[in-house]
Structures are given as C-alpha cells and as structure tokens.
C-alpha cells in the first residue's frame, strides 16, 4: 500500500489547519463534546507540569501541537501545592496557572484532572501526608473528615481557575475536569460507603459550576451529568461504553508505554499497536483520546511512588528529555491528520458495521450530504488480507486498520509506518575521575543511647516518619554475655530496603521488590564483650500510591531476632530507639559548599563505605543540549544539583537481563549556573563516584527504506539561552 503525493499534501494541510479556538461554552451529547456549538473529535496528551520544568513547557507543548494534539491533560498534585494544612505553593514547577496559560497561548485546550487523589505513580497518590493524622479519617469514602479536606482543596483549585478565567465558559482553555480517579477499582472495598462517596463527589463537583463537563474515569456508576470514561490500552475493546445514552465515549488514558519500577525492564509499546486501538476506538464512535503519557518526564526528588524509577514513561512520544521519539510521534501525527480529514463525517454520519471476512470487518459512516468514511479492519494477527469494499480491492496488513477518509482512497494504515526512527545517544562531556574532584562526609551510625525517640515495640515507618525522609533508624543495645561471639541477626521487614550495622560496622543489606515488598535480612554478626549496639536503617523508596484504605498502609521492620548456638532471642518487643532521617539531610549538606552545622567535608578516601555523602563542583557545559548524570558506577541513593534533587537512583537493582533499570538521570538546564555548580550524592552502598560523568543527550533520526521512505538522517537540536548566573 502506498500514498499518493496529493493525499499526503492533503494530510499535511489538514494537520496545519487543526488549530483550535480556545473559548466558548462546552457541553456534550452522545456523539462528542460540543465546544462553541461544534462537535469535535479531540486528541489529547498528558504532560505533567511538575515532571518537567517551566523552561521546558513551551517546547513540550509546541511539539505536542505539531504532533496533531488538540488538548493537553494534566493531574493536579495536591501534596506539592499544600504540603502543610493551609500552606500553599504554586511556584516553579508547581505553577499550575502558568502551565495552563502556556497551553492557552499555543492555542490548545486543557483537560484538568483535579482528583484530588491521582495515583499517577506519585508518592501517596498525590495526597499530602498530613491527611494521615486527621482524627477518624478514612480516605476516599463517605467520611466527613475526608470529604471536608477533599472539598476544600477541590474548591481552591476551581476558584483559582475561575479567578484566572481559565475555564472555556470564561474564554479560557479548560474544556473538561475530572473528579476522583479510577475509584471503581477500590469502590467495593468500602461497602455502602463507596457508592455514597461517588454520588457525593460528583454532586460536589457539579455544584462548583465551572461551566464545563466533569468526568470520572473507570467509574461505571458515575452519576449524571458526570461522564464515565475509559483507561487502558484497548478501550475500543474493553470499554463498556457510556452509562447514559446522552454521554460521549471518552478515553482518558491510552497508555503509550507503562511506568517502570526498579528491577523491571521498560515496556515497549509499538506505534502500530497504539494507532490500531485509537483507530478502532474512533471507528466505534469514540471522540476523545488522551495519550498517557505524551511526555512522562522526571520524578524529581522523592516524588515517585514505591519502587517507581526516576524516569517516567520515557517511551512516550516525547521522551524524558523532551526529544521527539520516532516513529511513535510521527505515526500518531499521521493518524490524527487522517481522522481530521473525515472528522465531520464521523461526527454527523450514520454508522454501519459488517463483516468483510472471517476476521475482517468495516465501519462505514455516511452523512446526509453523501460524504462517506470507512475503517477497514483486519483482526488477523498473522496474515494480511485482501478485502472487497464498495467494489474495490484493498490489501490489509495483519492487525491493521485502513482509514478511507472518502470511502475510496487509503489515507492511513495503522501498520504502515513511514516516519523516521530515532536513536538516543549519550556523549560524555565532564568526567569526575580524579580523587581530587571529590570530598566526602560519612553519615554517623546512631546508637541506642544517642536516640531521643523511644518505644518498646517496632514502629510503623510510614506513620513515624510522616514522609519527612526515606530513612528511619531502628536501634537497640544488649549485653554480649547472652550470646556467642558469632551469632546470626535476622530481620523481617515490609519496608523496601534495609542496611544493618552492629557496633558501627556494616553487616549486611537486603531489599524487597515492587511485587513483593516483604523480605528478610540474615547475617552472621561478631559481638563485642560488653554492650553491643544494633542499628538498622530501614529505607522507603517512595510511599504507596494506590489501593483502598491508603491511610492504613504500613511498612518497616516486623520482627528482629538474634540466634546463638542453642537458642534465639526475639527483640521485637524490646526497648527501641529511633532516629528519623539522616544527619546529612537535617544539615542539608546538598546545599552547602563548605562547613555547616559543625560538619566538615573531608578529602576523598578511596576506602568506599556505605552511607557516604560525596560532593564536587563543575561548570555547565556550553550549548543547549539536554544533560544527564551517568551514575552507572553507583549503587543506591539520591543526587542533587545546586540543592535541587534530580531524584533517587538505584543502579544496583538489576533487571532480569542483568542491567540497571536506569543509569542516566536528567539534569534540567534550568538547574544550572554557568559556573561552580554543586553536585552532591548520597550513596547508601559502595558505589564509586570517580566513574560518573555528565553526558550530553542527543537524538539522531534515520528514515529507513524498508519503512517506505527514502534514506535520510537528521539530528534533533535544542535552542534557547544559557541559564543566567544566580
């Protein structure tokens, strides 16, 4: 199957003409959303403002628009905006209004998923942790304490949007809002309280009078007038449809890949598969498709949920660094253009569906004026098929859909990729390979007598730490005479990672996984005469982000025993001392070049030890290419640039194929000054900082003959000014 040049030019013209008027009333009927009196088929893409930087937003939005999108969709991140009750932050990466206004400036619509529970592989599902300590609260249920704070934040966001005149009913870009998120998954766990909460949340949202529709995804019982929508990879197959005859079919999350966890390999979803299921959804009268994610970005700081890596949906049409990922971006752009060619026919025409073969079928749309569009579908995943439609013969590749925008000429086939293929590469720019590059600060191992918080049992780490740190020290002491000099320490944990120290010496580490967070550390220990101190550092790699009764989730040490030759002693119910966080965190050593709070940076020692902070400085590389920190030689920890955390790293947790889940970590240019940039690493294991580097990120695109286009090569580049000195 080939494309004639006139048709290709028509597709390009259609894409160029697909700009939107960002104003007017928004309503809906069974066919679609209706904006300013016009029904529309809309293509949307998720870009989350805190997972990139304000300096990146214009480019990301522009590339999304060039890719044929009409809408940008984002969650609202409650825990970023209200870290403490009544204390609000909308600055920097949290500038929700600024992000929406940039979308508006580029002529696109906005789909605003307020939640305020969002999941999103975001720590605690986006809830600020202080909710946990509200008396008698039950999250996401017909519970007065929860409903009060949930309504307060939702109202705050809606009023902020109204004050800035950002709803389409006010002339702004927001055409759709979401209340709650995928609640149908957990609703049954709340009994009668579940449906009652759904009804309350819908009613509360509608009463806020935004002038635009509300939706609930994965919520079959969404009350009128709230629209129930679909999430998943195959909504043309799995969606039961609107729960009311006057609601349109909307697809809120079409997963372009999948989130990745430490120890897991990336999920590669092909452009062909995405295109097939989008075309099928449109053929079945779907009128809104959102790609989750269109740009995933970066989980800066400690924002990622449990075991989720710092890079988020890197396989999206725009990768973590903002580069166009081909052929995914280009193939979907051609799909959007083909649908736009016949969108009015699809919206106004009568639909018929019939078989063209045992595994082949067609959806035909014809309007009163005689205009016609057709979707020829081959569901056979092994063989191509030749079908006869309207007295003409068409060849359909396996598992593909051909869109005939005029019922005659093939405008697009989901299996036939003509876009270039991109390859991302990393080029070393700065090496830190000398001992002289580094200084270090070794974290103190606390003893029981040095701790201030005490308990006669093992505390829940989540409730004790309250999201102030990833780290909680559990300490106890005991006399040697009850044990042999060589005994066995055994610790059962539901935390994520454990580092064990006896008398200040590291005796072992262990960790769980995303699918099984329970694990056991068992290590032979050598005891001193007299008092022995055991210090157990329990580490969380993100809080849980989903499930019913999130407020009841617990983690941390469950049982601690020491086994001698003949018997063992259980220390689970025993005097314990606790320290929340690390000394380096409390001193914020990642923000200081020199001495602070009584600590000093020492010269680098080649004797690598766990729990060591490393510091160096560097000048920003010239140019505007994205940059990445190559941490392949490190183990586990966190990295900061000029006091800004670029996220957790866990290079030592290998995939089944034996490689790290992530080695390169995004350094936004806006985090840098021209000179004397501070890089600080917290290394929990024995990683060697002398082998890390700062690399330039670039992408080369090649158009391959076997994909239907002539051989060519190009390189994506970035423009813009260098960051100013602070």
Short mmCIF file of N, CA, C and O in Angstrom, two decimals, residues 83 202 245 299 311 428 432 516 523 535 581 673 691:
data_model
loop_
_atom_site.label_atom_id
_atom_site.label_comp_id
_atom_site.label_asym_id
_atom_site.label_seq_id
_atom_site.Cartn_x
_atom_site.Cartn_y
_atom_site.Cartn_z
N UNK A 83 1.64 21.38 51.15
CA UNK A 83 2.48 20.46 51.93
C UNK A 83 2.11 20.45 53.41
O UNK A 83 2.35 19.45 54.09
N UNK A 202 -19.44 13.53 42.92
CA UNK A 202 -19.99 14.05 41.67
C UNK A 202 -20.86 15.29 41.94
O UNK A 202 -20.74 16.30 41.24
N UNK A 245 -27.33 7.22 27.71
CA UNK A 245 -27.37 7.36 26.25
C UNK A 245 -27.00 8.74 25.73
O UNK A 245 -26.76 8.89 24.54
N UNK A 299 10.59 12.10 37.76
CA UNK A 299 10.12 12.14 39.15
C UNK A 299 11.22 12.74 40.01
O UNK A 299 12.01 12.03 40.63
N UNK A 311 12.93 8.15 36.09
CA UNK A 311 12.44 8.44 34.74
C UNK A 311 11.02 7.91 34.59
O UNK A 311 10.72 6.79 35.00
N UNK A 428 29.86 11.60 26.60
CA UNK A 428 30.49 12.10 27.83
C UNK A 428 31.04 13.50 27.63
O UNK A 428 31.76 13.77 26.66
N UNK A 432 34.41 12.93 36.28
CA UNK A 432 34.81 13.21 37.66
C UNK A 432 35.70 12.06 38.15
O UNK A 432 35.44 11.43 39.16
N UNK A 516 6.88 -7.84 45.61
CA UNK A 516 6.97 -8.50 46.91
C UNK A 516 7.83 -7.65 47.83
O UNK A 516 9.06 -7.75 47.83
N UNK A 523 22.21 -12.36 58.68
CA UNK A 523 23.65 -12.14 58.61
C UNK A 523 24.33 -12.60 59.88
O UNK A 523 23.83 -12.38 60.99
N UNK A 535 22.10 -1.18 64.87
CA UNK A 535 21.46 -0.03 64.21
C UNK A 535 20.96 -0.50 62.85
O UNK A 535 21.74 -0.91 62.00
N UNK A 581 15.35 10.07 59.62
CA UNK A 581 16.20 10.73 58.65
C UNK A 581 17.68 10.60 58.97
O UNK A 581 18.10 10.03 59.98
N UNK A 673 23.95 26.88 36.83
CA UNK A 673 24.55 28.19 36.65
C UNK A 673 25.69 28.02 35.65
O UNK A 673 26.15 26.90 35.42
N UNK A 691 33.73 7.28 38.73
CA UNK A 691 33.38 6.77 37.40
C UNK A 691 32.09 7.38 36.85
O UNK A 691 31.58 6.91 35.84
#
